[in-house]
PDB file of N, CA and C in Angstrom:
ATOM      1  N   MET A   1     100.850  90.952 106.338  1.00 84.00           N
ATOM      2  CA  MET A   1     101.670  90.281 105.340  1.00 84.00           C
ATOM      3  C   MET A   1     101.881  91.252 104.173  1.00 84.00           C
ATOM      4  N   ASN A   2     103.137  91.492 103.832  1.00 94.00           N
ATOM      5  CA  ASN A   2     103.397  92.388 102.703  1.00 94.00           C
ATOM      6  C   ASN A   2     103.374  91.599 101.391  1.00 94.00           C
ATOM      7  N   TYR A   3     103.418  92.322 100.288  1.00 96.00           N
ATOM      8  CA  TYR A   3     103.253  91.680  98.990  1.00 96.00           C
ATOM      9  C   TYR A   3     104.359  90.670  98.711  1.00 96.00           C
ATOM     10  N   ASN A   4     105.575  90.977  99.087  1.00 96.00           N
ATOM     11  CA  ASN A   4     106.670  90.034  98.870  1.00 96.00           C
ATOM     12  C   ASN A   4     106.443  88.748  99.652  1.00 96.00           C
ATOM     13  N   ASP A   5     105.899  88.860 100.867  1.00 96.00           N
ATOM     14  CA  ASP A   5     105.577  87.661 101.654  1.00 96.00           C
ATOM     15  C   ASP A   5     104.512  86.827 100.950  1.00 96.00           C
ATOM     16  N   ILE A   6     103.544  87.509 100.337  1.00 97.00           N
ATOM     17  CA  ILE A   6     102.473  86.819  99.619  1.00 97.00           C
ATOM     18  C   ILE A   6     103.042  86.021  98.453  1.00 97.00           C
ATOM     19  N   ILE A   7     103.840  86.672  97.608  1.00 97.00           N
ATOM     20  CA  ILE A   7     104.289  86.002  96.379  1.00 97.00           C
ATOM     21  C   ILE A   7     105.370  84.955  96.632  1.00 97.00           C
ATOM     22  N   THR A   8     105.941  84.951  97.819  1.00 97.00           N
ATOM     23  CA  THR A   8     106.941  83.928  98.152  1.00 97.00           C
ATOM     24  C   THR A   8     106.401  82.928  99.174  1.00 97.00           C
ATOM     25  N   SER A   9     105.075  82.947  99.414  1.00 96.00           N
ATOM     26  CA  SER A   9     104.492  82.081 100.440  1.00 96.00           C
ATOM     27  C   SER A   9     104.414  80.618 100.008  1.00 96.00           C
ATOM     28  N   ALA A  10     104.585  80.354  98.719  1.00 97.00           N
ATOM     29  CA  ALA A  10     104.561  78.984  98.199  1.00 97.00           C
ATOM     30  C   ALA A  10     105.300  78.964  96.867  1.00 97.00           C
ATOM     31  N   LYS A  11     105.545  77.760  96.361  1.00 97.00           N
ATOM     32  CA  LYS A  11     106.249  77.638  95.083  1.00 97.00           C
ATOM     33  C   LYS A  11     105.460  78.318  93.960  1.00 97.00           C
ATOM     34  N   VAL A  12     104.133  78.129  93.960  1.00 98.00           N
ATOM     35  CA  VAL A  12     103.242  78.753  92.984  1.00 98.00           C
ATOM     36  C   VAL A  12     102.163  79.497  93.755  1.00 98.00           C
ATOM     37  N   VAL A  13     101.886  80.752  93.347  1.00 98.00           N
ATOM     38  CA  VAL A  13     100.893  81.595  94.017  1.00 98.00           C
ATOM     39  C   VAL A  13     100.058  82.289  92.945  1.00 98.00           C
ATOM     40  N   LEU A  14      98.737  82.334  93.170  1.00 98.00           N
ATOM     41  CA  LEU A  14      97.831  83.071  92.289  1.00 98.00           C
ATOM     42  C   LEU A  14      97.352  84.314  93.019  1.00 98.00           C
ATOM     43  N   VAL A  15      97.486  85.473  92.364  1.00 98.00           N
ATOM     44  CA  VAL A  15      97.030  86.740  92.927  1.00 98.00           C
ATOM     45  C   VAL A  15      96.021  87.357  91.960  1.00 98.00           C
ATOM     46  N   GLU A  16      94.918  87.838  92.525  1.00 98.00           N
ATOM     47  CA  GLU A  16      93.951  88.601  91.735  1.00 98.00           C
ATOM     48  C   GLU A  16      93.859  89.998  92.324  1.00 98.00           C
ATOM     49  N   PHE A  17      94.094  90.999  91.499  1.00 98.00           N
ATOM     50  CA  PHE A  17      93.809  92.384  91.878  1.00 98.00           C
ATOM     51  C   PHE A  17      92.418  92.695  91.351  1.00 98.00           C
ATOM     52  N   TYR A  18      91.563  93.216  92.221  1.00 98.00           N
ATOM     53  CA  TYR A  18      90.183  93.519  91.848  1.00 98.00           C
ATOM     54  C   TYR A  18      89.767  94.833  92.497  1.00 98.00           C
ATOM     55  N   ALA A  19      88.553  95.266  92.168  1.00 98.00           N
ATOM     56  CA  ALA A  19      87.973  96.444  92.809  1.00 98.00           C
ATOM     57  C   ALA A  19      86.503  96.147  93.096  1.00 98.00           C
ATOM     58  N   SER A  20      86.030  96.619  94.236  1.00 96.00           N
ATOM     59  CA  SER A  20      84.643  96.358  94.638  1.00 96.00           C
ATOM     60  C   SER A  20      83.640  97.012  93.693  1.00 96.00           C
ATOM     61  N   TRP A  21      84.057  98.060  92.999  1.00 97.00           N
ATOM     62  CA  TRP A  21      83.172  98.791  92.096  1.00 97.00           C
ATOM     63  C   TRP A  21      83.220  98.272  90.653  1.00 97.00           C
ATOM     64  N   CYS A  22      84.001  97.246  90.401  1.00 97.00           N
ATOM     65  CA  CYS A  22      84.250  96.749  89.039  1.00 97.00           C
ATOM     66  C   CYS A  22      83.252  95.644  88.661  1.00 97.00           C
ATOM     67  N   PRO A  23      82.418  95.870  87.621  1.00 98.00           N
ATOM     68  CA  PRO A  23      81.450  94.844  87.231  1.00 98.00           C
ATOM     69  C   PRO A  23      82.112  93.559  86.711  1.00 98.00           C
ATOM     70  N   HIS A  24      83.250  93.679  86.042  1.00 97.00           N
ATOM     71  CA  HIS A  24      83.951  92.481  85.549  1.00 97.00           C
ATOM     72  C   HIS A  24      84.497  91.666  86.720  1.00 97.00           C
ATOM     73  N   CYS A  25      84.929  92.346  87.764  1.00 98.00           N
ATOM     74  CA  CYS A  25      85.414  91.656  88.967  1.00 98.00           C
ATOM     75  C   CYS A  25      84.276  90.883  89.624  1.00 98.00           C
ATOM     76  N   HIS A  26      83.101  91.492  89.664  1.00 97.00           N
ATOM     77  CA  HIS A  26      81.936  90.818  90.256  1.00 97.00           C
ATOM     78  C   HIS A  26      81.601  89.537  89.493  1.00 97.00           C
ATOM     79  N   LYS A  27      81.742  89.572  88.167  1.00 97.00           N
ATOM     80  CA  LYS A  27      81.482  88.374  87.359  1.00 97.00           C
ATOM     81  C   LYS A  27      82.489  87.271  87.651  1.00 97.00           C
ATOM     82  N   MET A  28      83.687  87.651  88.112  1.00 97.00           N
ATOM     83  CA  MET A  28      84.738  86.661  88.375  1.00 97.00           C
ATOM     84  C   MET A  28      84.639  86.039  89.774  1.00 97.00           C
ATOM     85  N   VAL A  29      83.794  86.578  90.643  1.00 97.00           N
ATOM     86  CA  VAL A  29      83.701  86.068  92.022  1.00 97.00           C
ATOM     87  C   VAL A  29      83.381  84.572  92.048  1.00 97.00           C
ATOM     88  N   PRO A  30      82.316  84.094  91.364  1.00 97.00           N
ATOM     89  CA  PRO A  30      82.047  82.650  91.434  1.00 97.00           C
ATOM     90  C   PRO A  30      83.145  81.814  90.778  1.00 97.00           C
ATOM     91  N   VAL A  31      83.783  82.369  89.757  1.00 97.00           N
ATOM     92  CA  VAL A  31      84.887  81.669  89.088  1.00 97.00           C
ATOM     93  C   VAL A  31      86.047  81.485  90.065  1.00 97.00           C
ATOM     94  N   MET A  32      86.405  82.556  90.762  1.00 97.00           N
ATOM     95  CA  MET A  32      87.511  82.481  91.725  1.00 97.00           C
ATOM     96  C   MET A  32      87.170  81.550  92.889  1.00 97.00           C
ATOM     97  N   ASP A  33      85.916  81.565  93.335  1.00 97.00           N
ATOM     98  CA  ASP A  33      85.503  80.647  94.405  1.00 97.00           C
ATOM     99  C   ASP A  33      85.687  79.203  93.957  1.00 97.00           C
ATOM    100  N   GLN A  34      85.316  78.910  92.719  1.00 96.00           N
ATOM    101  CA  GLN A  34      85.459  77.554  92.199  1.00 96.00           C
ATOM    102  C   GLN A  34      86.935  77.170  92.046  1.00 96.00           C
ATOM    103  N   ILE A  35      87.744  78.103  91.583  1.00 96.00           N
ATOM    104  CA  ILE A  35      89.172  77.818  91.416  1.00 96.00           C
ATOM    105  C   ILE A  35      89.818  77.510  92.767  1.00 96.00           C
ATOM    106  N   LYS A  36      89.481  78.305  93.784  1.00 96.00           N
ATOM    107  CA  LYS A  36      90.016  78.040  95.123  1.00 96.00           C
ATOM    108  C   LYS A  36      89.627  76.645  95.582  1.00 96.00           C
ATOM    109  N   GLU A  37      88.383  76.262  95.333  1.00 96.00           N
ATOM    110  CA  GLU A  37      87.906  74.938  95.736  1.00 96.00           C
ATOM    111  C   GLU A  37      88.635  73.838  94.967  1.00 96.00           C
ATOM    112  N   LEU A  38      88.806  74.017  93.672  1.00 95.00           N
ATOM    113  CA  LEU A  38      89.457  72.998  92.846  1.00 95.00           C
ATOM    114  C   LEU A  38      90.954  72.884  93.141  1.00 95.00           C
ATOM    115  N   LEU A  39      91.589  73.987  93.479  1.00 95.00           N
ATOM    116  CA  LEU A  39      93.019  73.933  93.824  1.00 95.00           C
ATOM    117  C   LEU A  39      93.224  73.290  95.195  1.00 95.00           C
ATOM    118  N   ASP A  40      92.198  73.363  96.033  1.00 91.00           N
ATOM    119  CA  ASP A  40      92.151  72.651  97.307  1.00 91.00           C
ATOM    120  C   ASP A  40      93.432  72.798  98.134  1.00 91.00           C
ATOM    121  N   GLY A  41      93.900  74.036  98.254  1.00 89.00           N
ATOM    122  CA  GLY A  41      95.066  74.285  99.091  1.00 89.00           C
ATOM    123  C   GLY A  41      96.403  74.003  98.433  1.00 89.00           C
ATOM    124  N   ARG A  42      96.405  73.474  97.208  1.00 96.00           N
ATOM    125  CA  ARG A  42      97.685  73.198  96.527  1.00 96.00           C
ATOM    126  C   ARG A  42      98.402  74.482  96.148  1.00 96.00           C
ATOM    127  N   VAL A  43      97.623  75.522  95.885  1.00 97.00           N
ATOM    128  CA  VAL A  43      98.180  76.821  95.497  1.00 97.00           C
ATOM    129  C   VAL A  43      97.440  77.893  96.300  1.00 97.00           C
ATOM    130  N   PRO A  44      98.176  78.745  97.026  1.00 97.00           N
ATOM    131  CA  PRO A  44      97.490  79.837  97.719  1.00 97.00           C
ATOM    132  C   PRO A  44      96.928  80.838  96.718  1.00 97.00           C
ATOM    133  N   VAL A  45      95.723  81.324  97.012  1.00 97.00           N
ATOM    134  CA  VAL A  45      95.052  82.308  96.162  1.00 97.00           C
ATOM    135  C   VAL A  45      94.816  83.553  96.999  1.00 97.00           C
ATOM    136  N   TYR A  46      95.338  84.675  96.525  1.00 97.00           N
ATOM    137  CA  TYR A  46      95.182  85.953  97.227  1.00 97.00           C
ATOM    138  C   TYR A  46      94.376  86.889  96.345  1.00 97.00           C
ATOM    139  N   GLN A  47      93.376  87.526  96.934  1.00 97.00           N
ATOM    140  CA  GLN A  47      92.565  88.499  96.223  1.00 97.00           C
ATOM    141  C   GLN A  47      92.746  89.842  96.916  1.00 97.00           C
ATOM    142  N   LEU A  48      93.293  90.797  96.178  1.00 98.00           N
ATOM    143  CA  LEU A  48      93.647  92.094  96.745  1.00 98.00           C
ATOM    144  C   LEU A  48      92.839  93.206  96.089  1.00 98.00           C
ATOM    145  N   ASP A  49      92.113  93.945  96.899  1.00 97.00           N
ATOM    146  CA  ASP A  49      91.355  95.105  96.419  1.00 97.00           C
ATOM    147  C   ASP A  49      92.360  96.223  96.126  1.00 97.00           C
ATOM    148  N   ILE A  50      92.334  96.757  94.903  1.00 97.00           N
ATOM    149  CA  ILE A  50      93.326  97.778  94.546  1.00 97.00           C
ATOM    150  C   ILE A  50      93.161  99.054  95.369  1.00 97.00           C
ATOM    151  N   ASP A  51      91.948  99.315  95.841  1.00 97.00           N
ATOM    152  CA  ASP A  51      91.736 100.518  96.646  1.00 97.00           C
ATOM    153  C   ASP A  51      92.372 100.391  98.029  1.00 97.00           C
ATOM    154  N   SER A  52      92.474  99.171  98.531  1.00 96.00           N
ATOM    155  CA  SER A  52      93.102  98.932  99.832  1.00 96.00           C
ATOM    156  C   SER A  52      94.573  98.571  99.708  1.00 96.00           C
ATOM    157  N   ASN A  53      95.001  98.216  98.502  1.00 96.00           N
ATOM    158  CA  ASN A  53      96.378  97.769  98.263  1.00 96.00           C
ATOM    159  C   ASN A  53      96.986  98.536  97.095  1.00 96.00           C
ATOM    160  N   GLN A  54      96.824  99.859  97.134  1.00 96.00           N
ATOM    161  CA  GLN A  54      97.257 100.710  96.028  1.00 96.00           C
ATOM    162  C   GLN A  54      98.757 100.601  95.754  1.00 96.00           C
ATOM    163  N   GLU A  55      99.550 100.542  96.814  1.00 96.00           N
ATOM    164  CA  GLU A  55     101.006 100.473  96.627  1.00 96.00           C
ATOM    165  C   GLU A  55     101.409  99.192  95.893  1.00 96.00           C
ATOM    166  N   ALA A  56     100.839  98.062  96.311  1.00 96.00           N
ATOM    167  CA  ALA A  56     101.159  96.792  95.643  1.00 96.00           C
ATOM    168  C   ALA A  56     100.694  96.829  94.192  1.00 96.00           C
ATOM    169  N   ALA A  57      99.498  97.353  93.947  1.00 97.00           N
ATOM    170  CA  ALA A  57      98.980  97.447  92.577  1.00 97.00           C
ATOM    171  C   ALA A  57      99.887  98.332  91.716  1.00 97.00           C
ATOM    172  N   ASP A  58     100.327  99.461  92.276  1.00 97.00           N
ATOM    173  CA  ASP A  58     101.235 100.344  91.538  1.00 97.00           C
ATOM    174  C   ASP A  58     102.569  99.664  91.268  1.00 97.00           C
ATOM    175  N   ASN A  59     103.123  99.020  92.279  1.00 96.00           N
ATOM    176  CA  ASN A  59     104.416  98.344  92.124  1.00 96.00           C
ATOM    177  C   ASN A  59     104.356  97.233  91.080  1.00 96.00           C
ATOM    178  N   GLU A  60     103.206  96.575  90.982  1.00 96.00           N
ATOM    179  CA  GLU A  60     103.042  95.490  90.006  1.00 96.00           C
ATOM    180  C   GLU A  60     102.509  95.992  88.666  1.00 96.00           C
ATOM    181  N   LYS A  61     102.371  97.325  88.545  1.00 97.00           N
ATOM    182  CA  LYS A  61     101.928  97.952  87.295  1.00 97.00           C
ATOM    183  C   LYS A  61     100.574  97.419  86.825  1.00 97.00           C
ATOM    184  N   VAL A  62      99.650  97.280  87.789  1.00 97.00           N
ATOM    185  CA  VAL A  62      98.291  96.857  87.472  1.00 97.00           C
ATOM    186  C   VAL A  62      97.550  98.067  86.908  1.00 97.00           C
ATOM    187  N   LYS A  63      97.144  97.969  85.650  1.00 95.00           N
ATOM    188  CA  LYS A  63      96.500  99.089  84.963  1.00 95.00           C
ATOM    189  C   LYS A  63      94.991  98.916  84.842  1.00 95.00           C
ATOM    190  N   SER A  64      94.499  97.676  84.963  1.00 97.00           N
ATOM    191  CA  SER A  64      93.065  97.429  84.879  1.00 97.00           C
ATOM    192  C   SER A  64      92.707  96.262  85.788  1.00 97.00           C
ATOM    193  N   VAL A  65      91.421  96.173  86.106  1.00 98.00           N
ATOM    194  CA  VAL A  65      90.956  95.094  86.965  1.00 98.00           C
ATOM    195  C   VAL A  65      89.812  94.362  86.279  1.00 98.00           C
ATOM    196  N   PRO A  66      89.687  93.067  86.525  1.00 98.00           N
ATOM    197  CA  PRO A  66      90.594  92.274  87.346  1.00 98.00           C
ATOM    198  C   PRO A  66      91.896  91.975  86.601  1.00 98.00           C
ATOM    199  N   THR A  67      92.964  91.823  87.359  1.00 98.00           N
ATOM    200  CA  THR A  67      94.246  91.365  86.829  1.00 98.00           C
ATOM    201  C   THR A  67      94.663  90.153  87.638  1.00 98.00           C
ATOM    202  N   PHE A  68      95.020  89.089  86.926  1.00 98.00           N
ATOM    203  CA  PHE A  68      95.437  87.834  87.545  1.00 98.00           C
ATOM    204  C   PHE A  68      96.921  87.653  87.296  1.00 98.00           C
ATOM    205  N   LEU A  69      97.652  87.289  88.341  1.00 98.00           N
ATOM    206  CA  LEU A  69      99.083  87.046  88.226  1.00 98.00           C
ATOM    207  C   LEU A  69      99.413  85.694  88.847  1.00 98.00           C
ATOM    208  N   ILE A  70     100.249  84.945  88.165  1.00 98.00           N
ATOM    209  CA  ILE A  70     100.766  83.696  88.718  1.00 98.00           C
ATOM    210  C   ILE A  70     102.246  83.915  88.973  1.00 98.00           C
ATOM    211  N   TYR A  71     102.660  83.599  90.187  1.00 98.00           N
ATOM    212  CA  TYR A  71     104.059  83.681  90.564  1.00 98.00           C
ATOM    213  C   TYR A  71     104.595  82.278  90.762  1.00 98.00           C
ATOM    214  N   LYS A  72     105.791  82.053  90.269  1.00 98.00           N
ATOM    215  CA  LYS A  72     106.483  80.787  90.507  1.00 98.00           C
ATOM    216  C   LYS A  72     107.835  81.133  91.111  1.00 98.00           C
ATOM    217  N   ASP A  73     108.112  80.550  92.264  1.00 97.00           N
ATOM    218  CA  ASP A  73     109.358  80.824  92.988  1.00 97.00           C
ATOM    219  C   ASP A  73     109.556  82.320  93.220  1.00 97.00           C
ATOM    220  N   GLY A  74     108.451  83.037  93.497  1.00 97.00           N
ATOM    221  CA  GLY A  74     108.522  84.456  93.826  1.00 97.00           C
ATOM    222  C   GLY A  74     108.651  85.393  92.642  1.00 97.00           C
ATOM    223  N   ARG A  75     108.613  84.844  91.433  1.00 97.00           N
ATOM    224  CA  ARG A  75     108.740  85.679  90.231  1.00 97.00           C
ATOM    225  C   ARG A  75     107.493  85.570  89.381  1.00 97.00           C
ATOM    226  N   GLU A  76     107.102  86.694  88.787  1.00 98.00           N
ATOM    227  CA  GLU A  76     105.922  86.672  87.928  1.00 98.00           C
ATOM    228  C   GLU A  76     106.164  85.745  86.747  1.00 98.00           C
ATOM    229  N   ALA A  77     105.238  84.793  86.564  1.00 98.00           N
ATOM    230  CA  ALA A  77     105.354  83.837  85.475  1.00 98.00           C
ATOM    231  C   ALA A  77     104.289  84.056  84.406  1.00 98.00           C
ATOM    232  N   TRP A  78     103.164  84.684  84.809  1.00 98.00           N
ATOM    233  CA  TRP A  78     102.044  84.855  83.875  1.00 98.00           C
ATOM    234  C   TRP A  78     101.151  85.971  84.382  1.00 98.00           C
ATOM    235  N   ARG A  79     100.504  86.666  83.443  1.00 98.00           N
ATOM    236  CA  ARG A  79      99.610  87.778  83.795  1.00 98.00           C
ATOM    237  C   ARG A  79      98.494  87.858  82.759  1.00 98.00           C
ATOM    238  N   GLN A  80      97.293  88.166  83.252  1.00 97.00           N
ATOM    239  CA  GLN A  80      96.132  88.353  82.372  1.00 97.00           C
ATOM    240  C   GLN A  80      95.229  89.394  83.011  1.00 97.00           C
ATOM    241  N   SER A  81      94.786  90.352  82.228  1.00 97.00           N
ATOM    242  CA  SER A  81      93.823  91.345  82.705  1.00 97.00           C
ATOM    243  C   SER A  81      92.484  91.089  82.040  1.00 97.00           C
ATOM    244  N   GLY A  82      91.419  91.351  82.771  1.00 97.00           N
ATOM    245  CA  GLY A  82      90.074  91.159  82.252  1.00 97.00           C
ATOM    246  C   GLY A  82      89.502  89.816  82.654  1.00 97.00           C
ATOM    247  N   GLU A  83      88.233  89.631  82.303  1.00 97.00           N
ATOM    248  CA  GLU A  83      87.574  88.368  82.617  1.00 97.00           C
ATOM    249  C   GLU A  83      88.268  87.228  81.887  1.00 97.00           C
ATOM    250  N   ILE A  84      88.295  86.064  82.534  1.00 97.00           N
ATOM    251  CA  ILE A  84      88.919  84.890  81.944  1.00 97.00           C
ATOM    252  C   ILE A  84      88.094  83.667  82.318  1.00 97.00           C
ATOM    253  N   ASP A  85      88.012  82.725  81.410  1.00 97.00           N
ATOM    254  CA  ASP A  85      87.298  81.490  81.662  1.00 97.00           C
ATOM    255  C   ASP A  85      87.989  80.729  82.801  1.00 97.00           C
ATOM    256  N   GLY A  86      87.194  80.204  83.706  1.00 96.00           N
ATOM    257  CA  GLY A  86      87.734  79.517  84.875  1.00 96.00           C
ATOM    258  C   GLY A  86      88.602  78.326  84.521  1.00 96.00           C
ATOM    259  N   GLU A  87      88.205  77.554  83.500  1.00 96.00           N
ATOM    260  CA  GLU A  87      88.998  76.381  83.109  1.00 96.00           C
ATOM    261  C   GLU A  87      90.360  76.801  82.572  1.00 96.00           C
ATOM    262  N   ILE A  88      90.391  77.892  81.840  1.00 97.00           N
ATOM    263  CA  ILE A  88      91.664  78.384  81.303  1.00 97.00           C
ATOM    264  C   ILE A  88      92.562  78.844  82.445  1.00 97.00           C
ATOM    265  N   LEU A  89      92.004  79.610  83.391  1.00 98.00           N
ATOM    266  CA  LEU A  89      92.795  80.083  84.517  1.00 98.00           C
ATOM    267  C   LEU A  89      93.300  78.914  85.352  1.00 98.00           C
ATOM    268  N   LEU A  90      92.441  77.954  85.619  1.00 97.00           N
ATOM    269  CA  LEU A  90      92.846  76.776  86.399  1.00 97.00           C
ATOM    270  C   LEU A  90      93.966  76.026  85.703  1.00 97.00           C
ATOM    271  N   SER A  91      93.853  75.804  84.383  1.00 97.00           N
ATOM    272  CA  SER A  91      94.894  75.074  83.666  1.00 97.00           C
ATOM    273  C   SER A  91      96.208  75.852  83.647  1.00 97.00           C
ATOM    274  N   LYS A  92      96.123  77.186  83.586  1.00 98.00           N
ATOM    275  CA  LYS A  92      97.345  78.000  83.645  1.00 98.00           C
ATOM    276  C   LYS A  92      98.046  77.814  84.992  1.00 98.00           C
ATOM    277  N   VAL A  93      97.277  77.903  86.068  1.00 98.00           N
ATOM    278  CA  VAL A  93      97.858  77.723  87.400  1.00 98.00           C
ATOM    279  C   VAL A  93      98.479  76.337  87.524  1.00 98.00           C
ATOM    280  N   GLU A  94      97.736  75.321  87.116  1.00 97.00           N
ATOM    281  CA  GLU A  94      98.231  73.944  87.233  1.00 97.00           C
ATOM    282  C   GLU A  94      99.450  73.682  86.367  1.00 97.00           C
ATOM    283  N   SER A  95      99.600  74.423  85.281  1.00 98.00           N
ATOM    284  CA  SER A  95     100.767  74.219  84.412  1.00 98.00           C
ATOM    285  C   SER A  95     102.075  74.622  85.081  1.00 98.00           C
ATOM    286  N   TYR A  96     101.978  75.419  86.156  1.00 97.00           N
ATOM    287  CA  TYR A  96     103.181  75.851  86.865  1.00 97.00           C
ATOM    288  C   TYR A  96     103.496  74.985  88.090  1.00 97.00           C
ATOM    289  N   LEU A  97     102.636  74.008  88.362  1.00 95.00           N
ATOM    290  CA  LEU A  97     102.880  73.126  89.520  1.00 95.00           C
ATOM    291  C   LEU A  97     103.933  72.084  89.208  1.00 95.00           C
TER     292      LEU A  97
END
């Protein structure tokens, strides 16, 4: 699945760019697990390692990790880099539903 397929796979899509070596990304793992559970399939969540998805990260101008992007109708609607509170991220995603 290419990146365009990912961001157009649903009306609203959440993408996280992360790196396995990033301590801030490691702190976000339980947060992202909880968000996936709370969204319960309403919004697809994709987590892309920048080392394995360098082209997509470059094309999306990801400069730091973690970076969270919300797409609505295939277009970027919101972006945040760095750690973020799970409730804030969840409410952002839900605001686009």
